Structure formats: C-alpha cells, structure tokens
mmCIF file of C-alpha atoms in Angstrom:
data_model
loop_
_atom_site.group_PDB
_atom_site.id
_atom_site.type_symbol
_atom_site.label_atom_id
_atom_site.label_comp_id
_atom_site.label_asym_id
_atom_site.label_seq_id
_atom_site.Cartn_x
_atom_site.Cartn_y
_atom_site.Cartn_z
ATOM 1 C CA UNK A 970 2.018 0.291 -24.640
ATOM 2 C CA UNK A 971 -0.674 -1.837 -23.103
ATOM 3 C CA UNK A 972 1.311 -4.066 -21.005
ATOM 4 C CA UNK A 973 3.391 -0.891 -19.893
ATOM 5 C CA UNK A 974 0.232 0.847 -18.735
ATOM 6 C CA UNK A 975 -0.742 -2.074 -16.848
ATOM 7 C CA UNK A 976 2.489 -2.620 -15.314
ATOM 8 C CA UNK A 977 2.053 1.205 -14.215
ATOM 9 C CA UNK A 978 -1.687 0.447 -12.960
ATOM 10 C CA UNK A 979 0.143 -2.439 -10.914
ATOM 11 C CA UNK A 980 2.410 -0.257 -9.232
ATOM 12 C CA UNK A 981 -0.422 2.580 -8.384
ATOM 13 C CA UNK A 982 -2.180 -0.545 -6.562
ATOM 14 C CA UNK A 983 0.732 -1.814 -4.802
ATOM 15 C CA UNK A 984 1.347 1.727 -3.287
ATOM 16 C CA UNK A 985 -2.374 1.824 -2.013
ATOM 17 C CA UNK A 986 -1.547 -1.649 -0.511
ATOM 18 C CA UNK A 987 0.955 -0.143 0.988
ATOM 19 C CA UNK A 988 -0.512 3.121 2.184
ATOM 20 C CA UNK A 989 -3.344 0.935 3.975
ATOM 21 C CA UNK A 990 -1.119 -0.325 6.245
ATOM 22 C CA UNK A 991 -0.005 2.643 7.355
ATOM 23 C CA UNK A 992 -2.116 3.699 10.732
ATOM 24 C CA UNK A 993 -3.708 7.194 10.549
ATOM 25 C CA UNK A 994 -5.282 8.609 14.238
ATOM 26 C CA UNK A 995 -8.675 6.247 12.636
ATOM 27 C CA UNK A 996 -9.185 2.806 12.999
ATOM 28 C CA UNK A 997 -9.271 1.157 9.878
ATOM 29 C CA UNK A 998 -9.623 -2.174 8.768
ATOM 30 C CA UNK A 999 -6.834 -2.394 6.381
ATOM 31 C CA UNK A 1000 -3.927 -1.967 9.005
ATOM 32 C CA UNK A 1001 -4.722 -5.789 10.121
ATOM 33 C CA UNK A 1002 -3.944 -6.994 6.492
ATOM 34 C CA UNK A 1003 -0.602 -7.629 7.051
ATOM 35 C CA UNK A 1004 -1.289 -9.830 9.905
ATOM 36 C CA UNK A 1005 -0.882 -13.730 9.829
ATOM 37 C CA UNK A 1006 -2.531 -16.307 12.660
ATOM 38 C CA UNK A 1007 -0.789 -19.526 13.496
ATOM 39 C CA UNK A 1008 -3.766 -21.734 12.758
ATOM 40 C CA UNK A 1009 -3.241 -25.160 13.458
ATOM 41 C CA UNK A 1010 0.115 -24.830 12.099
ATOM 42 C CA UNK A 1011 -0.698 -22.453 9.118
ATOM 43 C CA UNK A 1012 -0.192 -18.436 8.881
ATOM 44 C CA UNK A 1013 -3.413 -17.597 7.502
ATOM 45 C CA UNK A 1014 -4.624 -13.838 7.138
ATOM 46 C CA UNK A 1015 -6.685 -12.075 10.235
ATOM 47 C CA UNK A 1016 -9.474 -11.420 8.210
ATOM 48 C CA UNK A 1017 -9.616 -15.065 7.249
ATOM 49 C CA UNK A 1018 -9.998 -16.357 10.974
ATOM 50 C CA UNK A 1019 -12.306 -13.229 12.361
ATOM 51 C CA UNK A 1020 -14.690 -10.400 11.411
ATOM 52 C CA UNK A 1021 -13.038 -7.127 12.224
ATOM 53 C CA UNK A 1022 -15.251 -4.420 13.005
ATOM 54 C CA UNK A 1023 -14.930 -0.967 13.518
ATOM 55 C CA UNK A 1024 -17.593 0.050 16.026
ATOM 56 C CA UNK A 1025 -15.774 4.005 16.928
ATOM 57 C CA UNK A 1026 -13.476 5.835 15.233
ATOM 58 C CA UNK A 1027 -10.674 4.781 17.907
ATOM 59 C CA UNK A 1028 -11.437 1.184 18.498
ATOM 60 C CA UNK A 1029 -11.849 -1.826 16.603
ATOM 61 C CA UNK A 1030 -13.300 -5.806 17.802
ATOM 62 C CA UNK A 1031 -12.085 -8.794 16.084
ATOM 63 C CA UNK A 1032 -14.279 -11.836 16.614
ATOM 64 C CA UNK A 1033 -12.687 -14.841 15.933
ATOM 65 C CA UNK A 1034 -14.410 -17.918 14.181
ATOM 66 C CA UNK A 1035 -13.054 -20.287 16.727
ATOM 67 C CA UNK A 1036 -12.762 -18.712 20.287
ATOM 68 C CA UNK A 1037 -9.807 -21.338 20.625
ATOM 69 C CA UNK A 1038 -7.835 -18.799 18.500
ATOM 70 C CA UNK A 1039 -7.996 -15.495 20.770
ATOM 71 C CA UNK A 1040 -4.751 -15.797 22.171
ATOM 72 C CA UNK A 1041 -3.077 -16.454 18.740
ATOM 73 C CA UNK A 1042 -4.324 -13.676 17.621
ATOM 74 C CA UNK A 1043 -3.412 -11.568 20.113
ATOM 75 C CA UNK A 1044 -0.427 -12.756 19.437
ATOM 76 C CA UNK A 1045 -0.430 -11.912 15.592
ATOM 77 C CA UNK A 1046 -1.249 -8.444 16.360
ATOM 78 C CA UNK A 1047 1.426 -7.779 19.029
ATOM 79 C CA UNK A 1048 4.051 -9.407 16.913
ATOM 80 C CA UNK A 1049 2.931 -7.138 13.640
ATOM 81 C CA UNK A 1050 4.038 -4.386 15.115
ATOM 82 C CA UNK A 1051 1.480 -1.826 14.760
ATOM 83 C CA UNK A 1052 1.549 -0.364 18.392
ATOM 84 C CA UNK A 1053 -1.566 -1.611 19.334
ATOM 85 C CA UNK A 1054 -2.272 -3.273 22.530
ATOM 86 C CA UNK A 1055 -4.971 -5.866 22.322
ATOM 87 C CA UNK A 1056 -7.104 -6.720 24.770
ATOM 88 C CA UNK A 1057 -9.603 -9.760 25.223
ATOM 89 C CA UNK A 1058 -12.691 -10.474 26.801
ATOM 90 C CA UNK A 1059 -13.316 -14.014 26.065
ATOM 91 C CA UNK A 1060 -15.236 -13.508 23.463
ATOM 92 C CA UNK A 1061 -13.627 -10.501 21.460
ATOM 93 C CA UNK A 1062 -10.441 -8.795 21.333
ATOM 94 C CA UNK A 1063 -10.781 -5.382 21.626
ATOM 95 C CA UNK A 1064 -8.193 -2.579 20.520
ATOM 96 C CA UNK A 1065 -8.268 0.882 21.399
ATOM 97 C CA UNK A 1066 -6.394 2.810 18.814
ATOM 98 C CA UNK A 1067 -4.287 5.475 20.402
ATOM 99 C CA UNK A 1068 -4.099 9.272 19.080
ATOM 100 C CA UNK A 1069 -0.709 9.782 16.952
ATOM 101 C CA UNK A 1070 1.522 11.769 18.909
ATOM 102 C CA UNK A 1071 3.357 14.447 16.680
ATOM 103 C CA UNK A 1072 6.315 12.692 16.345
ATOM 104 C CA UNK A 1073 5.053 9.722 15.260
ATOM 105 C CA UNK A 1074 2.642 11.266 12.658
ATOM 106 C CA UNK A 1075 6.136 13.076 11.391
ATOM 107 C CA UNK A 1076 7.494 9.240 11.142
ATOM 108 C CA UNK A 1077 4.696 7.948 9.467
ATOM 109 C CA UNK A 1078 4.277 10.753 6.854
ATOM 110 C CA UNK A 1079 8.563 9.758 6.063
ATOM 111 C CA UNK A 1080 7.596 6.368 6.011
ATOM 112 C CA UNK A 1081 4.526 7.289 3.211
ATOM 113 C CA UNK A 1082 6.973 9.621 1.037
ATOM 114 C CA UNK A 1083 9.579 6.463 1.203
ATOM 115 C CA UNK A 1084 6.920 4.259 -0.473
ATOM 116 C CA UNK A 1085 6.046 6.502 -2.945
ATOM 117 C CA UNK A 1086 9.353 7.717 -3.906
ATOM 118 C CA UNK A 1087 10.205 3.607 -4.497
ATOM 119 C CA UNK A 1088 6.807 3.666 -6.844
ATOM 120 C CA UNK A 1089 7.775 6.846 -8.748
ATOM 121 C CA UNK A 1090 11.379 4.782 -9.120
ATOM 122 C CA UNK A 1091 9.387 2.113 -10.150
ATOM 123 C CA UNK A 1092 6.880 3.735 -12.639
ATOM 124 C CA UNK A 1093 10.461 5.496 -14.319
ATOM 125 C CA UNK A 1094 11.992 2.124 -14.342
ATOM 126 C CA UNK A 1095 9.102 0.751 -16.144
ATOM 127 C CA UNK A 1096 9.370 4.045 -18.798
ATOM 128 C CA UNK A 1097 13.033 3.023 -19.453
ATOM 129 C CA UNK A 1098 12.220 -0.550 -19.728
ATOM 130 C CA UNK A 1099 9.438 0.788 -22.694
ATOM 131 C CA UNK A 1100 12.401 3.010 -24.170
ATOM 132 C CA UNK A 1101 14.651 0.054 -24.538
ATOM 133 C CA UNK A 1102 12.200 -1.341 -26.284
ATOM 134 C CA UNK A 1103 11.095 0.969 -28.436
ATOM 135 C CA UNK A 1104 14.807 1.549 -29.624
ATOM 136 C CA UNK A 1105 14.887 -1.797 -30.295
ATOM 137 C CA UNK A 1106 11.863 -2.114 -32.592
ATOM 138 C CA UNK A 1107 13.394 1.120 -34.601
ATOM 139 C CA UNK A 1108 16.592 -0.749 -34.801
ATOM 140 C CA UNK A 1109 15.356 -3.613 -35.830
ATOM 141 C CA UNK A 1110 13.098 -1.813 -38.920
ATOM 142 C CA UNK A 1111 9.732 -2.100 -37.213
ATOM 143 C CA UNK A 1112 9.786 1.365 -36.196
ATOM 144 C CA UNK A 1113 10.832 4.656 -38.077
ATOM 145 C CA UNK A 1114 12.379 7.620 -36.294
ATOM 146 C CA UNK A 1115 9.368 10.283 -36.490
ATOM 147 C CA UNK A 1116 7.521 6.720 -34.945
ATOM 148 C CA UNK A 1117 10.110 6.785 -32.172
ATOM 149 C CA UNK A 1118 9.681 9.820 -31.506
ATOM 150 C CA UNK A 1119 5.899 9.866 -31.408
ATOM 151 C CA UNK A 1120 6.034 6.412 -29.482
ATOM 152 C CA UNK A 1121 8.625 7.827 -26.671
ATOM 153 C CA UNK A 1122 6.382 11.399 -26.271
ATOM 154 C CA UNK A 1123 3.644 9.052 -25.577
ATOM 155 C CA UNK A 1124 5.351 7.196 -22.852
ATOM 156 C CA UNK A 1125 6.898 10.135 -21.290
ATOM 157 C CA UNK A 1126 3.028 11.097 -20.871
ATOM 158 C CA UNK A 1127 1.670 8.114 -19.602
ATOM 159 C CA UNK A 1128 4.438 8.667 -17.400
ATOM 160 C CA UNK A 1129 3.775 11.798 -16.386
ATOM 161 C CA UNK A 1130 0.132 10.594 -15.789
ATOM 162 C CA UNK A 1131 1.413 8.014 -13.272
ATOM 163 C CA UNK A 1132 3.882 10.247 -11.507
ATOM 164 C CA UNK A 1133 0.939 12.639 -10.769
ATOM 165 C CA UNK A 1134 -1.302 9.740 -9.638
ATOM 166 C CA UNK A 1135 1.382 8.892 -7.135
ATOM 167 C CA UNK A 1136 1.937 12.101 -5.656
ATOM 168 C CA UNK A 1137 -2.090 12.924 -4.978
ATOM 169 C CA UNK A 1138 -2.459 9.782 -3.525
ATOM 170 C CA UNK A 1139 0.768 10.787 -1.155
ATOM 171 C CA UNK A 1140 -0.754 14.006 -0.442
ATOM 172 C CA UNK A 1141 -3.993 12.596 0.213
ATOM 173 C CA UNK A 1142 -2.218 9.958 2.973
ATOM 174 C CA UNK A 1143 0.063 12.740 4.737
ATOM 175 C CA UNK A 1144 -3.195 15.095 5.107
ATOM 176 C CA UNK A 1145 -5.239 12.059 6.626
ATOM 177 C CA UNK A 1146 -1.832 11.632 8.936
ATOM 178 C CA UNK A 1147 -1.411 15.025 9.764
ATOM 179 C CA UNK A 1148 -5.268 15.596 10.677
ATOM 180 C CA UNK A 1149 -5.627 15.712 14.385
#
C-alpha cells in the first residue's frame, strides 16, 4: 500500500508540474520552467542562467548571469512557445504578459482538463496495478478472501482520495484561468 500511495503522491506532483506551465492572465515564474538556453553548447534551464523576477502582475525581467546570453535567451523563450514576446534592453529582457483573450482562456482551461483526465487515468491505472497484486498474494496463500476484500476497499479509497485531489486542484486552475 505504501509504494502505491506514493506512486499516487507522484502523479498529484506531476500534474502541478504540469499546471505551472500553463499561463493564467498573471505572470508567474513557473511558466519559464520548461525553458532550455543553449549555453555554450548545453540546454540548461532559464532559471539556471538568470534571476526571473516578477516586478507587476503583467510583466516579468529575467537578468541573465552573463549578459553574453540575452539573445539566447530570447531565443529560448520565443521558441517555447508561450506567446510571449520578449524584449531586451541590454541589460534585462523584459516581457509584458498579455491579458488572455476569451478564447484562449477556453483553450487553456481544455488543455488543464486534458492533463488531469491523463492523471485520473493514471491514478486508476496505478489502482489496477495494486488489484493485480493483491489477487495475486490471495492466490498465492498470503492473503485470505475477507483480506482481499478489506485490502481492495482500502485501495478503492485511497483512490477515491486521489481522484478528489485531482479534480480541486483542476478547479482551482480553471477559476485562476477564467478570472479576468
């Protein structure tokens, strides 16, 4: 039961992972996580080559470490995909993060129920996967049948737990989408 409740706990963080880098009307740090910067010859993470700070609600400055690596980075950004035009100064890059328009928060709310549809389908995956095992231990002698039983009711509630976890954090991310 323990390493199926951490396998569950695994999946709860890997949908928060994903959530993050989904961009709400607010800057946020978390969107850049996904980034990589050519540097000298290596993708390393934005966060590892610049500070990111979020001065406003709408805009964000990244400061690289070496000023040699603005353009790279503006780069990164543009090639990530996030629909942010970045801007440079220099010194900084600056970013002005536009307001959602309604189509695209209807887009992004799809794109946060696909993700956590795939982690209910994975936290269900991982209950069969505890099943099959659980039949197995009764049908090899470890287990009785009122310990199946017991055994399987507990799963299904752990499961239950999980499936709940999953959809507050959804409804959580849609509201922060849908807020103007």
């Amino acid at each position: 039961m323990a390493d199926i409740e951490e396998r569950m706990e695994k999946t709860i963080a890997s949908l928060k992972d994903s959530f993050n880098t989904i961009r709400t009307g607010r800057a946020n740090a978390a969107i850049f996580d996904k980034v990589r910067v050519d540097y000298y010859g290596t993708k390393s993470p934005l966060n590892q080559v610049a500070t990111i700070a979020i001065p406003e609600a709408r805009s964000v400055i990244i400061t690289p470490f070496d000023k040699s690596l603005i353009s790279e980075i503006e780069k990164a950004i543009q090639v990530a995909d996030l629909g942010l035009n970045p801007s440079n100064d220099g010194k900084v890059i600056r970013i002005a993060i536009p307001a959602l328009t309604a189509d695209r928060r209807k887009e992004l709310v799809k794109q946060a129920k696909t993700v956590a549809e795939n982690s209910r389908t994975a936290i269900r995956n991982i209950r069969r996967d505890g099943n099959d095992e659980l039949k197995k231990q009764q049908k090899d002698g470890e287990l009785t049948e009122d310990g199946l039983k017991t055994e399987t009711d507990k799963l299904q509630k752990l499961t239950d737990k999980y499936i709940d976890e999953i959809n507050k954090i959804y409804d959580a991310k849609e509201k922060d989408i849908m807020q103007n």
